[in-house]
mmCIF file of C-alpha atoms in Angstrom:
data_model
loop_
_atom_site.group_PDB
_atom_site.id
_atom_site.type_symbol
_atom_site.label_atom_id
_atom_site.label_comp_id
_atom_site.label_asym_id
_atom_site.label_seq_id
_atom_site.Cartn_x
_atom_site.Cartn_y
_atom_site.Cartn_z
ATOM 1 C CA MET A 1 0.000 0.000 0.000
ATOM 2 C CA ALA A 2 0.991 3.626 -0.354
ATOM 3 C CA LYS A 3 3.516 4.690 2.237
ATOM 4 C CA VAL A 4 2.261 7.124 4.869
ATOM 5 C CA LYS A 5 4.738 9.373 6.682
ATOM 6 C CA LEU A 6 3.246 9.398 10.180
ATOM 7 C CA LEU A 7 2.926 12.685 12.030
ATOM 8 C CA ASP A 8 4.096 13.140 15.601
ATOM 9 C CA PRO A 9 1.096 12.428 17.885
ATOM 10 C CA ALA A 10 2.092 15.453 19.988
ATOM 11 C CA ASP A 11 2.045 17.806 16.988
ATOM 12 C CA PRO A 12 -0.817 20.297 17.499
ATOM 13 C CA ARG A 13 -1.135 20.631 13.721
ATOM 14 C CA ARG A 14 -2.615 17.126 13.614
ATOM 15 C CA ARG A 15 -6.047 18.616 14.295
ATOM 16 C CA LEU A 16 -7.850 20.121 11.285
ATOM 17 C CA ASP A 17 -11.391 21.128 12.226
ATOM 18 C CA ARG A 18 -13.139 17.842 13.040
ATOM 19 C CA TYR A 19 -10.433 15.723 11.405
ATOM 20 C CA GLU A 20 -7.299 14.195 12.877
ATOM 21 C CA LEU A 21 -4.349 14.144 10.470
ATOM 22 C CA ILE A 22 -2.541 10.830 10.807
ATOM 23 C CA GLY A 23 0.192 11.023 8.218
ATOM 24 C CA GLU A 24 1.387 12.503 4.956
ATOM 25 C CA ILE A 25 0.592 10.498 1.814
ATOM 26 C CA ALA A 26 2.060 12.779 -0.847
ATOM 27 C CA THR A 27 3.096 16.345 -1.466
ATOM 28 C CA GLY A 28 3.327 18.490 -4.597
ATOM 29 C CA GLY A 29 3.975 22.034 -5.652
ATOM 30 C CA MET A 30 0.538 23.237 -4.617
ATOM 31 C CA ALA A 31 -0.716 21.013 -1.805
ATOM 32 C CA THR A 32 -0.061 18.118 0.548
ATOM 33 C CA VAL A 33 -2.326 15.070 0.842
ATOM 34 C CA PHE A 34 -2.837 13.554 4.299
ATOM 35 C CA LEU A 35 -4.450 10.423 5.610
ATOM 36 C CA ALA A 36 -7.000 11.638 8.145
ATOM 37 C CA ARG A 37 -9.609 10.244 10.489
ATOM 38 C CA ARG A 38 -12.957 11.561 11.550
ATOM 39 C CA GLY A 39 -14.492 10.263 14.769
ATOM 40 C CA GLY A 40 -18.089 10.227 15.908
ATOM 41 C CA ALA A 41 -20.542 8.925 18.460
ATOM 42 C CA GLY A 42 -20.399 5.297 19.535
ATOM 43 C CA GLY A 43 -16.828 4.815 18.385
ATOM 44 C CA PHE A 44 -17.625 5.733 14.781
ATOM 45 C CA GLN A 45 -14.596 6.572 12.663
ATOM 46 C CA ARG A 46 -13.939 7.073 8.979
ATOM 47 C CA PHE A 47 -10.674 7.426 7.137
ATOM 48 C CA VAL A 48 -10.450 10.083 4.434
ATOM 49 C CA ALA A 49 -7.766 11.778 2.363
ATOM 50 C CA ILE A 50 -7.356 15.513 2.930
ATOM 51 C CA LYS A 51 -5.642 17.719 0.384
ATOM 52 C CA ARG A 52 -4.458 20.932 2.023
ATOM 53 C CA LEU A 53 -3.147 23.945 0.152
ATOM 54 C CA HIS A 54 0.404 24.825 1.168
ATOM 55 C CA PRO A 55 0.482 27.585 3.826
ATOM 56 C CA HIS A 56 2.623 29.906 1.689
ATOM 57 C CA LEU A 57 -0.059 29.842 -1.036
ATOM 58 C CA GLN A 58 -3.041 30.600 1.199
ATOM 59 C CA ASN A 59 -2.784 34.323 0.456
ATOM 60 C CA GLU A 60 -2.216 33.921 -3.292
ATOM 61 C CA PRO A 61 -5.607 34.473 -4.998
ATOM 62 C CA GLU A 62 -4.643 32.589 -8.173
ATOM 63 C CA PHE A 63 -3.720 29.417 -6.283
ATOM 64 C CA VAL A 64 -6.695 29.627 -3.944
ATOM 65 C CA GLU A 65 -9.045 29.946 -6.924
ATOM 66 C CA MET A 66 -7.364 27.005 -8.691
ATOM 67 C CA PHE A 67 -7.741 24.951 -5.547
ATOM 68 C CA LEU A 68 -11.427 25.807 -5.174
ATOM 69 C CA ASP A 69 -11.974 25.165 -8.876
ATOM 70 C CA GLU A 70 -10.645 21.637 -8.448
ATOM 71 C CA ALA A 71 -13.161 21.034 -5.662
ATOM 72 C CA ARG A 72 -16.045 22.497 -7.647
ATOM 73 C CA LEU A 73 -15.289 20.542 -10.816
ATOM 74 C CA ALA A 74 -14.421 17.193 -9.228
ATOM 75 C CA ALA A 75 -17.446 17.334 -6.921
ATOM 76 C CA LEU A 76 -19.696 17.411 -9.994
ATOM 77 C CA ILE A 77 -18.350 14.088 -11.300
ATOM 78 C CA HIS A 78 -20.228 11.123 -9.894
ATOM 79 C CA HIS A 79 -18.631 7.965 -11.209
ATOM 80 C CA PRO A 80 -17.138 4.855 -9.548
ATOM 81 C CA ASN A 81 -13.844 5.391 -11.409
ATOM 82 C CA VAL A 82 -13.301 8.960 -10.180
ATOM 83 C CA VAL A 83 -12.117 9.732 -6.647
ATOM 84 C CA PRO A 84 -14.993 11.755 -5.154
ATOM 85 C CA ILE A 85 -14.652 15.067 -3.351
ATOM 86 C CA LEU A 86 -16.673 14.893 -0.121
ATOM 87 C CA GLU A 87 -16.350 18.493 1.030
ATOM 88 C CA VAL A 88 -14.254 21.635 0.909
ATOM 89 C CA GLY A 89 -13.350 23.499 4.062
ATOM 90 C CA GLU A 90 -11.494 26.493 5.429
ATOM 91 C CA SER A 91 -9.787 26.607 8.798
ATOM 92 C CA ASP A 92 -7.067 28.575 10.540
ATOM 93 C CA SER A 93 -4.658 26.379 8.552
ATOM 94 C CA GLY A 94 -6.237 27.430 5.266
ATOM 95 C CA TYR A 95 -8.262 25.691 2.567
ATOM 96 C CA TYR A 96 -8.570 21.939 2.277
ATOM 97 C CA LEU A 97 -10.439 19.294 0.277
ATOM 98 C CA VAL A 98 -11.798 16.111 1.829
ATOM 99 C CA MET A 99 -11.687 13.139 -0.553
ATOM 100 C CA GLU A 100 -12.602 9.493 -0.300
ATOM 101 C CA TYR A 101 -9.580 7.567 0.921
ATOM 102 C CA VAL A 102 -8.647 4.850 -1.570
ATOM 103 C CA GLU A 103 -6.755 2.081 0.171
ATOM 104 C CA GLY A 104 -4.250 0.937 -2.419
ATOM 105 C CA ASP A 105 -1.554 2.664 -4.413
ATOM 106 C CA THR A 106 -0.889 4.622 -7.575
ATOM 107 C CA LEU A 107 -0.447 2.846 -10.893
ATOM 108 C CA SER A 108 3.016 4.413 -11.043
ATOM 109 C CA ARG A 109 4.194 2.765 -7.840
ATOM 110 C CA ILE A 110 2.493 -0.544 -8.616
ATOM 111 C CA VAL A 111 4.297 -0.759 -11.965
ATOM 112 C CA ALA A 112 7.603 0.305 -10.371
ATOM 113 C CA ARG A 113 7.248 -2.341 -7.664
ATOM 114 C CA SER A 114 6.513 -5.044 -10.249
ATOM 115 C CA MET A 115 9.498 -3.951 -12.341
ATOM 116 C CA SER A 116 11.755 -4.065 -9.272
ATOM 117 C CA MET A 117 10.860 -7.753 -9.030
ATOM 118 C CA GLY A 118 11.820 -8.246 -12.654
ATOM 119 C CA GLN A 119 8.360 -8.496 -14.133
ATOM 120 C CA LEU A 120 5.607 -6.434 -15.688
ATOM 121 C CA PRO A 121 2.114 -6.336 -14.203
ATOM 122 C CA PRO A 122 0.078 -9.110 -15.862
ATOM 123 C CA ARG A 123 -1.337 -7.680 -19.089
ATOM 124 C CA HIS A 124 -4.936 -8.637 -18.301
ATOM 125 C CA VAL A 125 -4.650 -6.840 -14.938
ATOM 126 C CA ALA A 126 -3.107 -3.740 -16.534
ATOM 127 C CA LEU A 127 -5.904 -3.649 -19.128
ATOM 128 C CA ARG A 128 -8.622 -3.702 -16.465
ATOM 129 C CA ILE A 129 -6.887 -0.897 -14.544
ATOM 130 C CA LEU A 130 -6.579 1.218 -17.684
ATOM 131 C CA LEU A 131 -10.168 0.542 -18.790
ATOM 132 C CA ASP A 132 -11.349 1.711 -15.355
ATOM 133 C CA ALA A 133 -9.260 4.884 -15.623
ATOM 134 C CA ILE A 134 -10.530 5.526 -19.155
ATOM 135 C CA ALA A 135 -14.129 5.137 -17.941
ATOM 136 C CA GLY A 136 -13.516 7.721 -15.221
ATOM 137 C CA LEU A 137 -11.884 10.040 -17.724
ATOM 138 C CA HIS A 138 -14.861 9.733 -20.071
ATOM 139 C CA ALA A 139 -17.201 10.675 -17.218
ATOM 140 C CA ALA A 140 -15.109 13.790 -16.596
ATOM 141 C CA HIS A 141 -15.100 14.701 -20.293
ATOM 142 C CA GLU A 142 -18.892 14.337 -20.440
ATOM 143 C CA LEU A 143 -19.474 16.624 -17.445
ATOM 144 C CA ARG A 144 -22.290 19.121 -18.063
ATOM 145 C CA ASP A 145 -23.523 22.239 -16.307
ATOM 146 C CA ASP A 146 -27.005 22.844 -14.906
ATOM 147 C CA ARG A 147 -28.264 23.758 -18.387
ATOM 148 C CA GLY A 148 -26.990 20.528 -19.901
ATOM 149 C CA GLN A 149 -24.078 22.166 -21.717
ATOM 150 C CA LEU A 150 -20.760 20.334 -21.893
ATOM 151 C CA LEU A 151 -18.151 21.979 -19.680
ATOM 152 C CA GLY A 152 -15.325 20.963 -22.003
ATOM 153 C CA LEU A 153 -13.280 19.575 -19.129
ATOM 154 C CA VAL A 154 -9.711 18.526 -19.941
ATOM 155 C CA HIS A 155 -7.759 16.875 -17.100
ATOM 156 C CA ARG A 156 -4.336 17.989 -18.473
ATOM 157 C CA ASP A 157 -2.415 15.807 -16.004
ATOM 158 C CA VAL A 158 -3.347 12.237 -16.922
ATOM 159 C CA SER A 159 -0.424 10.134 -15.678
ATOM 160 C CA PRO A 160 0.236 6.903 -13.748
ATOM 161 C CA GLN A 161 0.641 9.010 -10.602
ATOM 162 C CA ASN A 162 -2.984 10.117 -10.923
ATOM 163 C CA VAL A 163 -4.489 6.656 -11.341
ATOM 164 C CA LEU A 164 -5.258 5.101 -7.947
ATOM 165 C CA VAL A 165 -5.708 1.330 -7.814
ATOM 166 C CA GLY A 166 -7.621 0.149 -4.772
ATOM 167 C CA VAL A 167 -7.460 -3.126 -2.875
ATOM 168 C CA ASP A 168 -11.083 -3.499 -3.974
ATOM 169 C CA GLY A 169 -9.818 -4.062 -7.523
ATOM 170 C CA THR A 170 -11.150 -0.773 -8.883
ATOM 171 C CA ALA A 171 -8.991 1.943 -10.437
ATOM 172 C CA ARG A 172 -9.942 5.596 -10.128
ATOM 173 C CA ILE A 173 -8.695 8.761 -11.794
ATOM 174 C CA THR A 174 -7.835 11.614 -9.434
ATOM 175 C CA ASP A 175 -6.286 15.099 -9.136
ATOM 176 C CA PHE A 176 -8.173 17.650 -11.208
ATOM 177 C CA GLY A 177 -5.978 20.430 -9.837
ATOM 178 C CA VAL A 178 -4.862 21.659 -13.276
ATOM 179 C CA ALA A 179 -7.962 20.618 -15.203
ATOM 180 C CA ARG A 180 -9.339 23.109 -17.718
ATOM 181 C CA ALA A 181 -13.022 23.725 -18.254
ATOM 182 C CA SER A 182 -15.076 26.528 -19.753
ATOM 183 C CA SER A 183 -16.510 27.342 -16.329
ATOM 184 C CA ARG A 184 -13.276 27.654 -14.350
ATOM 185 C CA LEU A 185 -12.794 30.764 -12.270
ATOM 186 C CA THR A 186 -9.142 30.850 -13.278
ATOM 187 C CA SER A 187 -7.431 30.473 -16.625
ATOM 188 C CA THR A 188 -3.894 29.466 -17.522
ATOM 189 C CA ALA A 189 -1.694 32.210 -18.892
ATOM 190 C CA HIS A 190 -0.628 31.627 -22.483
ATOM 191 C CA GLY A 191 2.636 29.717 -22.671
ATOM 192 C CA LYS A 192 2.385 28.356 -19.112
ATOM 193 C CA LEU A 193 2.425 24.544 -19.155
ATOM 194 C CA LYS A 194 0.295 22.549 -16.734
ATOM 195 C CA GLY A 195 0.966 18.864 -16.169
ATOM 196 C CA LYS A 196 3.904 16.475 -16.498
ATOM 197 C CA LEU A 197 5.951 17.004 -19.661
ATOM 198 C CA ALA A 198 6.575 13.302 -20.353
ATOM 199 C CA TYR A 199 2.782 12.717 -20.507
ATOM 200 C CA MET A 200 1.849 15.734 -22.617
ATOM 201 C CA ALA A 201 0.363 15.703 -26.098
ATOM 202 C CA PRO A 202 2.198 17.703 -28.774
ATOM 203 C CA GLU A 203 -0.442 20.449 -28.799
ATOM 204 C CA GLN A 204 -0.139 20.788 -25.015
ATOM 205 C CA THR A 205 3.624 21.379 -25.218
ATOM 206 C CA ARG A 206 3.032 24.093 -27.840
ATOM 207 C CA GLY A 207 0.435 25.888 -25.751
ATOM 208 C CA ASP A 208 -2.263 25.286 -28.374
ATOM 209 C CA GLU A 209 -5.974 24.925 -27.696
ATOM 210 C CA LEU A 210 -6.746 21.683 -25.863
ATOM 211 C CA ASP A 211 -9.705 19.334 -25.770
ATOM 212 C CA ARG A 212 -10.480 15.823 -24.518
ATOM 213 C CA ARG A 213 -8.249 14.287 -27.186
ATOM 214 C CA THR A 214 -5.253 15.759 -25.361
ATOM 215 C CA ASP A 215 -6.043 13.500 -22.393
ATOM 216 C CA LEU A 216 -6.406 10.523 -24.730
ATOM 217 C CA PHE A 217 -2.841 11.031 -25.991
ATOM 218 C CA ALA A 218 -1.654 10.926 -22.365
ATOM 219 C CA MET A 219 -3.650 7.751 -21.809
ATOM 220 C CA GLY A 220 -1.995 6.303 -24.912
ATOM 221 C CA ILE A 221 1.412 7.022 -23.347
ATOM 222 C CA ILE A 222 0.393 5.181 -20.176
ATOM 223 C CA LEU A 223 -0.903 2.242 -22.210
ATOM 224 C CA TRP A 224 2.353 2.021 -24.206
ATOM 225 C CA GLU A 225 4.485 2.204 -21.055
ATOM 226 C CA VAL A 226 2.491 -0.358 -19.072
ATOM 227 C CA LEU A 227 2.562 -2.813 -21.979
ATOM 228 C CA CYS A 228 6.238 -2.295 -22.781
ATOM 229 C CA GLY A 229 7.676 -1.785 -19.315
ATOM 230 C CA ARG A 230 9.672 1.327 -20.185
ATOM 231 C CA ARG A 231 9.206 5.069 -20.576
ATOM 232 C CA LEU A 232 8.071 6.304 -23.969
ATOM 233 C CA PHE A 233 9.118 9.957 -24.145
ATOM 234 C CA LYS A 234 10.997 10.591 -20.885
ATOM 235 C CA ALA A 235 14.633 11.579 -21.542
ATOM 236 C CA ASP A 236 17.562 13.005 -19.583
ATOM 237 C CA SER A 237 16.509 16.600 -20.260
ATOM 238 C CA GLU A 238 13.297 18.471 -20.965
ATOM 239 C CA ALA A 239 14.590 19.460 -24.404
ATOM 240 C CA ALA A 240 15.243 15.819 -25.318
ATOM 241 C CA THR A 241 11.841 14.783 -23.944
ATOM 242 C CA LEU A 242 10.170 17.475 -26.023
ATOM 243 C CA GLN A 243 12.043 16.291 -29.113
ATOM 244 C CA ARG A 244 10.713 12.776 -28.586
ATOM 245 C CA ILE A 245 7.146 13.994 -28.116
ATOM 246 C CA LEU A 246 7.129 16.173 -31.208
ATOM 247 C CA VAL A 247 9.134 14.372 -33.885
ATOM 248 C CA GLU A 248 10.689 11.017 -33.051
ATOM 249 C CA PRO A 249 8.937 7.932 -34.475
ATOM 250 C CA ILE A 250 6.825 5.976 -32.001
ATOM 251 C CA ARG A 251 7.552 2.258 -32.074
ATOM 252 C CA ARG A 252 4.795 -0.317 -32.108
ATOM 253 C CA PRO A 253 4.535 -2.087 -28.732
ATOM 254 C CA SER A 254 5.009 -5.490 -30.407
ATOM 255 C CA GLU A 255 8.358 -4.268 -31.806
ATOM 256 C CA VAL A 256 9.529 -3.526 -28.272
ATOM 257 C CA VAL A 257 8.026 -6.609 -26.618
ATOM 258 C CA PRO A 258 7.331 -9.338 -29.211
ATOM 259 C CA ALA A 259 4.941 -11.121 -26.826
ATOM 260 C CA ILE A 260 2.447 -8.255 -27.058
ATOM 261 C CA PRO A 261 -0.384 -9.287 -29.415
ATOM 262 C CA LYS A 262 -0.447 -7.199 -32.576
ATOM 263 C CA PRO A 263 -4.111 -6.097 -32.145
ATOM 264 C CA PHE A 264 -2.876 -3.717 -29.446
ATOM 265 C CA ASP A 265 -0.472 -1.974 -31.836
ATOM 266 C CA ASP A 266 -3.157 -0.181 -33.823
ATOM 267 C CA VAL A 267 -5.005 0.923 -30.684
ATOM 268 C CA VAL A 268 -1.891 2.348 -29.054
ATOM 269 C CA LEU A 269 -0.603 4.104 -32.168
ATOM 270 C CA ARG A 270 -3.988 5.668 -32.916
ATOM 271 C CA ALA A 271 -4.183 7.023 -29.367
ATOM 272 C CA LEU A 272 -0.658 8.402 -29.881
ATOM 273 C CA ASP A 273 -1.278 10.013 -33.264
ATOM 274 C CA ARG A 274 0.219 13.497 -33.216
ATOM 275 C CA ASP A 275 -2.779 14.783 -35.193
ATOM 276 C CA PRO A 276 -5.758 15.081 -32.806
ATOM 277 C CA GLN A 277 -8.157 14.519 -35.711
ATOM 278 C CA ALA A 278 -6.637 11.077 -36.319
ATOM 279 C CA ARG A 279 -6.829 9.988 -32.669
ATOM 280 C CA PHE A 280 -9.779 8.427 -30.914
ATOM 281 C CA GLN A 281 -12.288 11.228 -30.494
ATOM 282 C CA THR A 282 -13.647 10.105 -27.122
ATOM 283 C CA ALA A 283 -12.429 8.007 -24.225
ATOM 284 C CA ALA A 284 -15.362 5.656 -24.840
ATOM 285 C CA ASP A 285 -14.041 5.036 -28.379
ATOM 286 C CA LEU A 286 -10.618 4.202 -26.931
ATOM 287 C CA ALA A 287 -12.154 1.820 -24.389
ATOM 288 C CA ASP A 288 -14.174 0.035 -27.077
ATOM 289 C CA ALA A 289 -11.095 -0.427 -29.261
ATOM 290 C CA LEU A 290 -8.990 -1.640 -26.326
ATOM 291 C CA GLU A 291 -11.614 -4.191 -25.299
ATOM 292 C CA ALA A 292 -11.947 -5.380 -28.908
ATOM 293 C CA ALA A 293 -8.161 -5.832 -29.138
ATOM 294 C CA ALA A 294 -8.172 -7.832 -25.915
ATOM 295 C CA LYS A 295 -10.944 -10.089 -27.230
ATOM 296 C CA GLU A 296 -9.134 -10.611 -30.525
ATOM 297 C CA ALA A 297 -5.898 -11.458 -28.723
ATOM 298 C CA ALA A 298 -7.719 -13.950 -26.496
ATOM 299 C CA THR A 299 -9.384 -15.548 -29.522
ATOM 300 C CA THR A 300 -6.120 -16.129 -31.356
ATOM 301 C CA ASN A 301 -4.143 -17.364 -28.329
ATOM 302 C CA VAL A 302 -5.631 -19.851 -25.875
ATOM 303 C CA THR A 303 -3.226 -18.729 -23.123
ATOM 304 C CA ASP A 304 -4.388 -15.081 -23.352
ATOM 305 C CA VAL A 305 -7.074 -14.347 -20.769
ATOM 306 C CA GLY A 306 -8.224 -10.985 -22.139
ATOM 307 C CA VAL A 307 -9.206 -8.515 -19.405
ATOM 308 C CA ALA A 308 -9.028 -9.235 -15.679
ATOM 309 C CA SER A 309 -11.995 -9.073 -13.343
ATOM 310 C CA PRO A 310 -11.970 -6.602 -10.425
ATOM 311 C CA ARG A 311 -11.400 -9.604 -8.139
ATOM 312 C CA GLU A 312 -8.236 -10.513 -10.047
ATOM 313 C CA VAL A 313 -6.990 -6.921 -9.842
ATOM 314 C CA ALA A 314 -7.691 -6.905 -6.101
ATOM 315 C CA SER A 315 -5.689 -10.101 -5.673
ATOM 316 C CA PHE A 316 -2.767 -8.625 -7.611
ATOM 317 C CA VAL A 317 -2.778 -5.382 -5.604
ATOM 318 C CA GLN A 318 -2.898 -7.313 -2.331
#
């Protein structure tokens, strides 16, 4: 499971309104995520994840508005493959988001742990995890306002670090902190990149207009990397990484790992097409193609089991 850096029980900062902060799960440039506990009558307790804006950003209007935007957007998405926002609060310590705590780990760490043992995650397990994440992403892309108008949400930071895989065998997409939507209070200044460079689509690196197909390119990167067991675009420098994203040929997965069934090649390369018009146009289209490739692979090879069940994913995570 994800490592938690426990806080000193005597630390007065452990108390955040009605929550007790137990330990630090992760920290980033904008906020820290804590494992927290809420108690109640009769010995009731519930574990949650609390994302708290860094103290030095509490008085920066741009960051506060981005933080509140994340809460407002993510709270509108009701889907089993999206980590739900339970509430947003403000205390003497500043703003915080309360999220459902997913017992498990990130796809990034799960893959790294498997690789450290000299093996890739089983392909059928990886496919179920990615299909779950794609389903959550599609729900986010289809988010509508009160008048039924699409919000045009783009996650902009789809990466293995933002896919949580629970011990229940379900994967969930998380962290809409840099998501773009037509209804956001804040907007990104032109030329300012949001997200992780090694998981960006070409148009994102250029600062062009983005839409849901930008997220699908990032999902294509994850799919390629999980199948092949290596990084696709990541290089020793940002300039070299950018060069790979923009111009270097993308190898078919079966050229890198011959055991990968060829039906997956076309799916991966279409998701990674540098022309957004040639990519899958929706996450649902990508999911359909990925499932079809898995079925075809299972049909042509009796040892291929297709896509794992949630129970099989749960067993692997455990």
